[in-house]
Coordinates of C-alpha atoms and ligand atoms in Angstrom, one line a residue:
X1 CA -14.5 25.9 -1.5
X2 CA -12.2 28.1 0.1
X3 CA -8.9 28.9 -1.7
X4 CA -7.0 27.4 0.8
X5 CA -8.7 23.9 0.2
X6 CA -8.0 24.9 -3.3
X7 CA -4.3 25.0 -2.3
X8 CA -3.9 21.8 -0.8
X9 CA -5.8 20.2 -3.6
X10 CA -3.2 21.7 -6.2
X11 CA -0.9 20.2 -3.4
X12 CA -2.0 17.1 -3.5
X13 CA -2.1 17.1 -7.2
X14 CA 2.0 17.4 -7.2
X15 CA 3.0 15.6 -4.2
X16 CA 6.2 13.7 -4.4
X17 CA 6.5 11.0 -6.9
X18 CA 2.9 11.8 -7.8
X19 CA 2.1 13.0 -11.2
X20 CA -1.6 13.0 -13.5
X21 CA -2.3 11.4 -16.0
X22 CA -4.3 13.2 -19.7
X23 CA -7.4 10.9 -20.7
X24 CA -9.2 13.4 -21.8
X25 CA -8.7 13.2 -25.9
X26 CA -10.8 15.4 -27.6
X27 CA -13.9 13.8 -30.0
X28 CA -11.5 14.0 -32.8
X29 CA -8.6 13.2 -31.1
X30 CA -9.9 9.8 -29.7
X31 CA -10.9 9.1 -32.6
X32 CA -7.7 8.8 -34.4
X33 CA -6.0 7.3 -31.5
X34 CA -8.7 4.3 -31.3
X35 CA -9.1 4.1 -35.0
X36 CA -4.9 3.5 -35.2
X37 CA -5.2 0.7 -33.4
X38 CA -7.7 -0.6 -35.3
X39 CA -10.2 -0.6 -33.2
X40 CA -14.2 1.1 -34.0
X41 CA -14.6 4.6 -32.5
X42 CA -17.8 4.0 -30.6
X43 CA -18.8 5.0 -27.1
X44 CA -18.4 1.9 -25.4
X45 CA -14.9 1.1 -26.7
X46 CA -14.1 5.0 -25.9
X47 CA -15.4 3.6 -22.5
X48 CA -14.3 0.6 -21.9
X49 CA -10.3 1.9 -22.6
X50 CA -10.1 4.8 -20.1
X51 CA -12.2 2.6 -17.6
X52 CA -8.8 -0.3 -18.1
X53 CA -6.5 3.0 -17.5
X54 CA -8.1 3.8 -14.9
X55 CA -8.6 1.2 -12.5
X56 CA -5.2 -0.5 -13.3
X57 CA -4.6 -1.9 -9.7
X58 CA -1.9 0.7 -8.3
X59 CA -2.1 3.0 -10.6
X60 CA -2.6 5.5 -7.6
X61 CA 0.6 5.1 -6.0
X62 CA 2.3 7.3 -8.4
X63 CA -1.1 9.0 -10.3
X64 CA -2.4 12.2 -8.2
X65 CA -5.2 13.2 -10.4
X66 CA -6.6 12.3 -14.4
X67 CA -8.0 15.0 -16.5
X68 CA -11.2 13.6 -18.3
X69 CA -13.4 14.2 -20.9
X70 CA -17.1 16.0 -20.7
X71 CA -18.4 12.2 -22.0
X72 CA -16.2 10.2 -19.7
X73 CA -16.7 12.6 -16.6
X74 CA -20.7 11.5 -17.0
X75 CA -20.0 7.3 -17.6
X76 CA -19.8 4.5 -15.6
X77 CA -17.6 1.5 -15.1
X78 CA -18.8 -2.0 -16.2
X79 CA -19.7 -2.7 -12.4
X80 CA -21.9 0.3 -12.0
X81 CA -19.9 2.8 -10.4
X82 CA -19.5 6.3 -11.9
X83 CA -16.0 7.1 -13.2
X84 CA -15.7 9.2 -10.5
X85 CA -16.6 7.2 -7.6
X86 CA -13.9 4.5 -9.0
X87 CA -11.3 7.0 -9.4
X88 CA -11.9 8.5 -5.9
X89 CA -11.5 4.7 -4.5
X90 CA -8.3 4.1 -6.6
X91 CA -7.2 7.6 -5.0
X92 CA -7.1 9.6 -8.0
X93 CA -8.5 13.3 -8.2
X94 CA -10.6 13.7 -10.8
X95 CA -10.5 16.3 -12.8
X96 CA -12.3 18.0 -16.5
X97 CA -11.0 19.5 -19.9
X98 CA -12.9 22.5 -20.3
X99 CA -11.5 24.5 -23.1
X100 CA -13.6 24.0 -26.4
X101 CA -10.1 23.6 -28.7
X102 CA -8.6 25.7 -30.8
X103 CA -10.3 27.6 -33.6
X104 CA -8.4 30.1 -36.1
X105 CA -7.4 33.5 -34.9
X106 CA -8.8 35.7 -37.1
X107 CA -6.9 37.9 -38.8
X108 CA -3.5 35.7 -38.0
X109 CA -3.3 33.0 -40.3
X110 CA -2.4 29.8 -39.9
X111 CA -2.5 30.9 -35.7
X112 CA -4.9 29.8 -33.4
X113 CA -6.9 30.5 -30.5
X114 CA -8.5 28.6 -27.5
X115 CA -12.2 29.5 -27.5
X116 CA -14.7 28.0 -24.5
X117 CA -14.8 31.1 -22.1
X118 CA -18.8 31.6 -23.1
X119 CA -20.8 29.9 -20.1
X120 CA -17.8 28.5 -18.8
X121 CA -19.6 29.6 -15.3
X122 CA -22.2 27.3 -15.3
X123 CA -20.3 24.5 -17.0
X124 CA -17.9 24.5 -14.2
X125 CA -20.4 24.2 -11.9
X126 CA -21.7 21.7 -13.2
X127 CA -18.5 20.1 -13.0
X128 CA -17.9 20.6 -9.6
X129 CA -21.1 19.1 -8.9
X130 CA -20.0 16.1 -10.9
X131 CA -16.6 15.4 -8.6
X132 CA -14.3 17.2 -10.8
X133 CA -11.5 18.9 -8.2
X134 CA -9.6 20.4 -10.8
X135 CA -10.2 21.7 -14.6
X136 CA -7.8 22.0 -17.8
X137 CA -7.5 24.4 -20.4
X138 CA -5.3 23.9 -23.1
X139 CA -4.0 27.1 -25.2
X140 CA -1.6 26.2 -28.6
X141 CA 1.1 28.1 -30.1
X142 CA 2.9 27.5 -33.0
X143 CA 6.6 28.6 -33.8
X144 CA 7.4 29.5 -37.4
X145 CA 9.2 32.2 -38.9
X146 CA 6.5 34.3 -38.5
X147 CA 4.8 33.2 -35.4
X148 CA 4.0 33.5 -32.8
X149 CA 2.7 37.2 -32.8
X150 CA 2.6 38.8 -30.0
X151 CA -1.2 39.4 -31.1
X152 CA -1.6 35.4 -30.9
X153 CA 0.2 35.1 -27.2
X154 CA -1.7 38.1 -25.7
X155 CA -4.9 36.5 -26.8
X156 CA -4.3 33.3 -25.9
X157 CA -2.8 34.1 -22.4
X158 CA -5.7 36.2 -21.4
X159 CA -7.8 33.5 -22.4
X160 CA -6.0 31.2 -20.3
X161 CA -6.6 34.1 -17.1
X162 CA -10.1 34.6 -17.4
X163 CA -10.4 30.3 -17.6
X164 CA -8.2 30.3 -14.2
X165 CA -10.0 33.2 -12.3
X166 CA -13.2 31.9 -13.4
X167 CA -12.0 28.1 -12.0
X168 CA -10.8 29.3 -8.7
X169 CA -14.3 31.1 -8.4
X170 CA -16.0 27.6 -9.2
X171 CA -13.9 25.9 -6.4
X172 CA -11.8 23.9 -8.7
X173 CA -8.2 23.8 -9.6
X174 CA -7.0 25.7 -13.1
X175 CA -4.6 23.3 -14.6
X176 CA -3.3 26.3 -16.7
X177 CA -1.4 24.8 -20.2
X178 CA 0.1 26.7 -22.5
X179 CA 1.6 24.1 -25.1
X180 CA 4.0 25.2 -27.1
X181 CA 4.1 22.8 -30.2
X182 CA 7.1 20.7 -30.6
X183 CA 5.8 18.0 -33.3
X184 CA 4.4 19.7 -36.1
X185 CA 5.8 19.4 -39.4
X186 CA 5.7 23.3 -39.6
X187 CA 7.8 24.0 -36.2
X188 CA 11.1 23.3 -37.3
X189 CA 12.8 25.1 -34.1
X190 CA 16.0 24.9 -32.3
X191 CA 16.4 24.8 -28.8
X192 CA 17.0 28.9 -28.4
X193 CA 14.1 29.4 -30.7
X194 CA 12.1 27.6 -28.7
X195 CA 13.6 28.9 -25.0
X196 CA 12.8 32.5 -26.3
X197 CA 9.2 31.4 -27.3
X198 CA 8.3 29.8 -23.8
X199 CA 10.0 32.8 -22.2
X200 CA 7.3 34.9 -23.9
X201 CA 4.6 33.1 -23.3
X202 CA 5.0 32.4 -19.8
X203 CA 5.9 35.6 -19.1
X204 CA 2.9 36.7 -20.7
X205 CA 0.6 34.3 -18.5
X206 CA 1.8 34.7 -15.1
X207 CA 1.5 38.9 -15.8
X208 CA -2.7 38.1 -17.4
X209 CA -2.7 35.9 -14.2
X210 CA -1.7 38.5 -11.7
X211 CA -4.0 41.4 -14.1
X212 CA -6.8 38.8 -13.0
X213 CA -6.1 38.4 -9.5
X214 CA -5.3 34.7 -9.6
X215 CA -4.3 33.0 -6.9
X216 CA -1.1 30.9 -7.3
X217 CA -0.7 28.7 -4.8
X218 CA -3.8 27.2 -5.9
X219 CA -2.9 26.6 -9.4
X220 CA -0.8 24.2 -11.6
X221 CA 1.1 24.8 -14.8
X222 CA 1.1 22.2 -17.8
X223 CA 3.7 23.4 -20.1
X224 CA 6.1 21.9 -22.6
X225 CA 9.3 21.6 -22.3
X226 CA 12.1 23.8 -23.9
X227 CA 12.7 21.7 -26.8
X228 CA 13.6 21.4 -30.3
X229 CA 11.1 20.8 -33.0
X230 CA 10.7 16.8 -33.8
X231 CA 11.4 18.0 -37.2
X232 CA 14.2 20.0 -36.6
X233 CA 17.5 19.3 -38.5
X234 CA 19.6 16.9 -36.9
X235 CA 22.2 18.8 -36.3
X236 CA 19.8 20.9 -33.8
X237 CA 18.8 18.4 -31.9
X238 CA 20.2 17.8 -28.2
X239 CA 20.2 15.6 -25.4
X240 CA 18.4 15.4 -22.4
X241 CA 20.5 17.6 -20.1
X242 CA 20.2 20.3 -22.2
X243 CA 16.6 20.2 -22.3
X244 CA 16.7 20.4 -18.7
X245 CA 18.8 22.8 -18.5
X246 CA 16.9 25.1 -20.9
X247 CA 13.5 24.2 -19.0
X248 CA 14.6 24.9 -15.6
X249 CA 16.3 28.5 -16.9
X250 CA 13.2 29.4 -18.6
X251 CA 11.3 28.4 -15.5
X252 CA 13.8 31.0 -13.2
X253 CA 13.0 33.8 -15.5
X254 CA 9.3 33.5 -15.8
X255 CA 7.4 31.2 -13.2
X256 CA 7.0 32.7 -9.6
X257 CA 7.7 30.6 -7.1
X258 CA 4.3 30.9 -5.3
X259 CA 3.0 28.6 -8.5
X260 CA 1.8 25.3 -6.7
X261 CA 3.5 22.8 -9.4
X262 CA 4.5 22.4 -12.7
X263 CA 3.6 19.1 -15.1
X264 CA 4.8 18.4 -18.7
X265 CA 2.6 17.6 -21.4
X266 CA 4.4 15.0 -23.6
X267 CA 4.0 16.6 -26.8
X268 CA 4.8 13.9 -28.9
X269 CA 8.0 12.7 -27.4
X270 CA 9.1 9.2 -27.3
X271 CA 7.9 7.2 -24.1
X272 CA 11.1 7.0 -22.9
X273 CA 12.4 10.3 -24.3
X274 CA 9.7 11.7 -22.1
X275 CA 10.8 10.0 -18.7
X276 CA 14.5 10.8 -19.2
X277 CA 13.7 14.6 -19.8
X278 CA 11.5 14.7 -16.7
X279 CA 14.1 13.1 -14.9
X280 CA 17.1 15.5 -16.0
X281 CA 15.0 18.4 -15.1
X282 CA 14.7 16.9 -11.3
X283 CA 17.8 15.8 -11.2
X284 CA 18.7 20.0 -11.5
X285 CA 16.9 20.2 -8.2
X286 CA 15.8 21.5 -5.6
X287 CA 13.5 23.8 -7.7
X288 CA 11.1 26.3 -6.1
X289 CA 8.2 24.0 -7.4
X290 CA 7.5 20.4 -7.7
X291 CA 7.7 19.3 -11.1
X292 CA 6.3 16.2 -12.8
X293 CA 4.2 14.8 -15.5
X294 CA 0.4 15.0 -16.5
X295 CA 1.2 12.7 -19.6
X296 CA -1.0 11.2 -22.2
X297 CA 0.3 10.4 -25.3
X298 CA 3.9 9.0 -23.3
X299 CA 2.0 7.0 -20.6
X300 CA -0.9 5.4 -22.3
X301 CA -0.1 5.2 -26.2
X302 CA 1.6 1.7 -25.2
X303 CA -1.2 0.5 -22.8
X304 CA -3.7 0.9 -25.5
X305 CA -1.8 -1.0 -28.0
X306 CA -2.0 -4.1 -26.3
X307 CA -5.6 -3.6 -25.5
X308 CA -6.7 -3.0 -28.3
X309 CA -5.4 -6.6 -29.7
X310 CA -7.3 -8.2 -27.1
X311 CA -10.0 -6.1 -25.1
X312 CA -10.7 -8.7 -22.2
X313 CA -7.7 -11.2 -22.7
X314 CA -4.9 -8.0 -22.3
X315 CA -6.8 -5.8 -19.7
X316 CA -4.4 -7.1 -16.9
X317 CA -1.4 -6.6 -19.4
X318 CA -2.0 -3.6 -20.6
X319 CA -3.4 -2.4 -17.0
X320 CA 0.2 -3.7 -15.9
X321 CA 2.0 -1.4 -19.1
X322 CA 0.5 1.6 -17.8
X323 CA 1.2 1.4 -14.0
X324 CA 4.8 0.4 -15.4
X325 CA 5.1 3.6 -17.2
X326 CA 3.5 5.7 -14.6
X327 CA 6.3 3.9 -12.2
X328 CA 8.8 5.0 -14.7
X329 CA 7.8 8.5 -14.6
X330 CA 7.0 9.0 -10.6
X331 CA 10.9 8.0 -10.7
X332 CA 11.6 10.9 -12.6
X333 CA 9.7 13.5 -10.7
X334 CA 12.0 12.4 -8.1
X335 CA 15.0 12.5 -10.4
X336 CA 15.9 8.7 -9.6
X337 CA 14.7 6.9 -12.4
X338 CA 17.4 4.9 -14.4
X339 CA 17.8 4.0 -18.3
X340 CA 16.3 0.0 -18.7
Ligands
13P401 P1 0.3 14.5 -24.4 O1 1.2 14.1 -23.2 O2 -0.1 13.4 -25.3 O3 0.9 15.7 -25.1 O4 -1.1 15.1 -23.8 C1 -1.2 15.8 -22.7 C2 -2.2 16.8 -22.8 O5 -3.1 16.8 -22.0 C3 -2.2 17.7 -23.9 O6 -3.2 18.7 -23.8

């Protein structure tokens, strides 16, 4: 595919209103999400869930694109059609995790790094065989006193690089995400704390991107947003409009312009606390860049609880509570959305 194709789908993947939405849970992950609603961690029920997210009728008026998981990527709905085929007929580019998590950095305990660069060639081709349009790699770093290093952030950015180079030779999409943990019990930081720590890291990326000779205009940026830790005192804690205000600065200093879009992970933020940041932050605009969501956790977590208490009974309930919350947030991408 020709990077130019590659452009307009990273285009497409941020168009206004439009923003994706995470399905793609790791093994371990899943597991304690299905399990917490009391539900058995099998392959159907693993199934059966992100086929009900993902044909909720409408859902692609304000979903561009889902990121999957390697097992979903390769299933099939109840009536036969691959996950992809459905997702292309609800309008929704599909897209892959591809990282292989995070493992411990050696030598830097208690940091981490994103491992998965060994065959990623051929696995992306694989995936591009499969549908996939677009591929995410996730990279973790974790403020405490001590951290991050600058030994943890190098490694993890150039990780993060050689995934994106490697994606735009594969003709897909790097959804590039450095997350910048905000709900840990360990990351106890205020907002500066964590400003100076997503200044770092981002600038970090964007200069392993431009060592690798990635193109920009044919990539997105997950990030978090400039945040306090969930278990910060209370006295740092702050509302919305600083958070946007501390997000979009960070953004001026370290994001070129040429970057195609920028979606927030939801890190462990409340539903709504989630939508009203998002729609601070585009209520700041114009911005040099479209920013919206690629939510899991803060468009889904409700969906599946209702679900979960009745699989077949609740599928046009809780197919209705996501579209709702995706609604919510396509609002905030625009900066229009209003408190309920
Ligand atoms: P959350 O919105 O639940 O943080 O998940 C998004 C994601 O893809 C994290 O990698």
């Amino acid at each position: 595919m020709s990077i130019e194709n590659l452009e307009q789908i990273a285009q497409a993947m941020v168009a206004p209103g439009k923003g994706i939405i995470a399905v793609d849970e790791s093994a371990s992950t899943i597991k304690k999400r299905i399990e917490a609603v009391g539900l058995e961690n099998n392959e159907e029920n693993r199934r059966a869930y992100r086929e009900m997210l993902l044909t909720a009728p409408g859902l692609g008026e304000y979903i561009s694109g889902a990121i999957l998981f390697d097992e979903t990527i390769r299933q099939k709905t109840a009536d036969g059609r691959t996950m992809v085929q459905a997702m292309e007929q609800a309008g929704i580019i599909p897209g892959i995790k591809v990282d292989k998590g995070t493992h411990p950095l050696a030598g830097f305990p208690g940091e981490v790094v994103t491992e998965g660069l060994d065959g990623l060639r051929e696995r992306l081709q694989e995936y591009a065989k499969l549908g996939a349009k677009f591929a995410k790699w996730r990279a973790v770093i974790k403020i405490t006193d001590d951290t991050p290093t600058s030994a943890a952030v190098e490694a993890n950015t150039h990780a993060l690089a050689r995934y994106a180079a490697l994606c735009q030779e594969a003709g897909l999409v790097p959804m590039v995400e450095p997350e910048i943990l905000m709900d840990d019990k360990e990351n106890t930081q205020d907002l500066d704390t964590s400003f100076a720590v997503h200044k770092e890291v981002l600038q970090s990326l964007f200069a392993q991107l431009e060592l690798n000779n990635v193109e920009l205009k044919a990539l997105i940026l997950k990030v978090s947003m400039v945040i306090p830790g969930k278990y910060a005192p209370k006295e740092d804690q702050v509302d919305a409009e600083d958070i946007a205000e501390a997000t979009v600065n960070v953004f001026q200093y370290a994001v070129p312009a040429a970057v195609a879009g920028i979606v927030f992970l939801s890190g462990g933020q409340e539903d709504q606390q989630a939508t009203e940041n998002l729609n601070e932050i585009n209520k700041l605009g114009p911005h040099p860049w479209p920013i919206s969501f690629s939510y899991g956790r803060a468009l889904v977590s409700a969906a599946l609880e209702n679900w979960a208490k009745d699989q077949k009974g609740n599928l046009a309930s809780a197919q209705k509570i996501v579209v709702e919350r995706a609604k919510e947030n396509s609002q905030a991408a625009k900066g229009i959305w209003k408190k309920g």
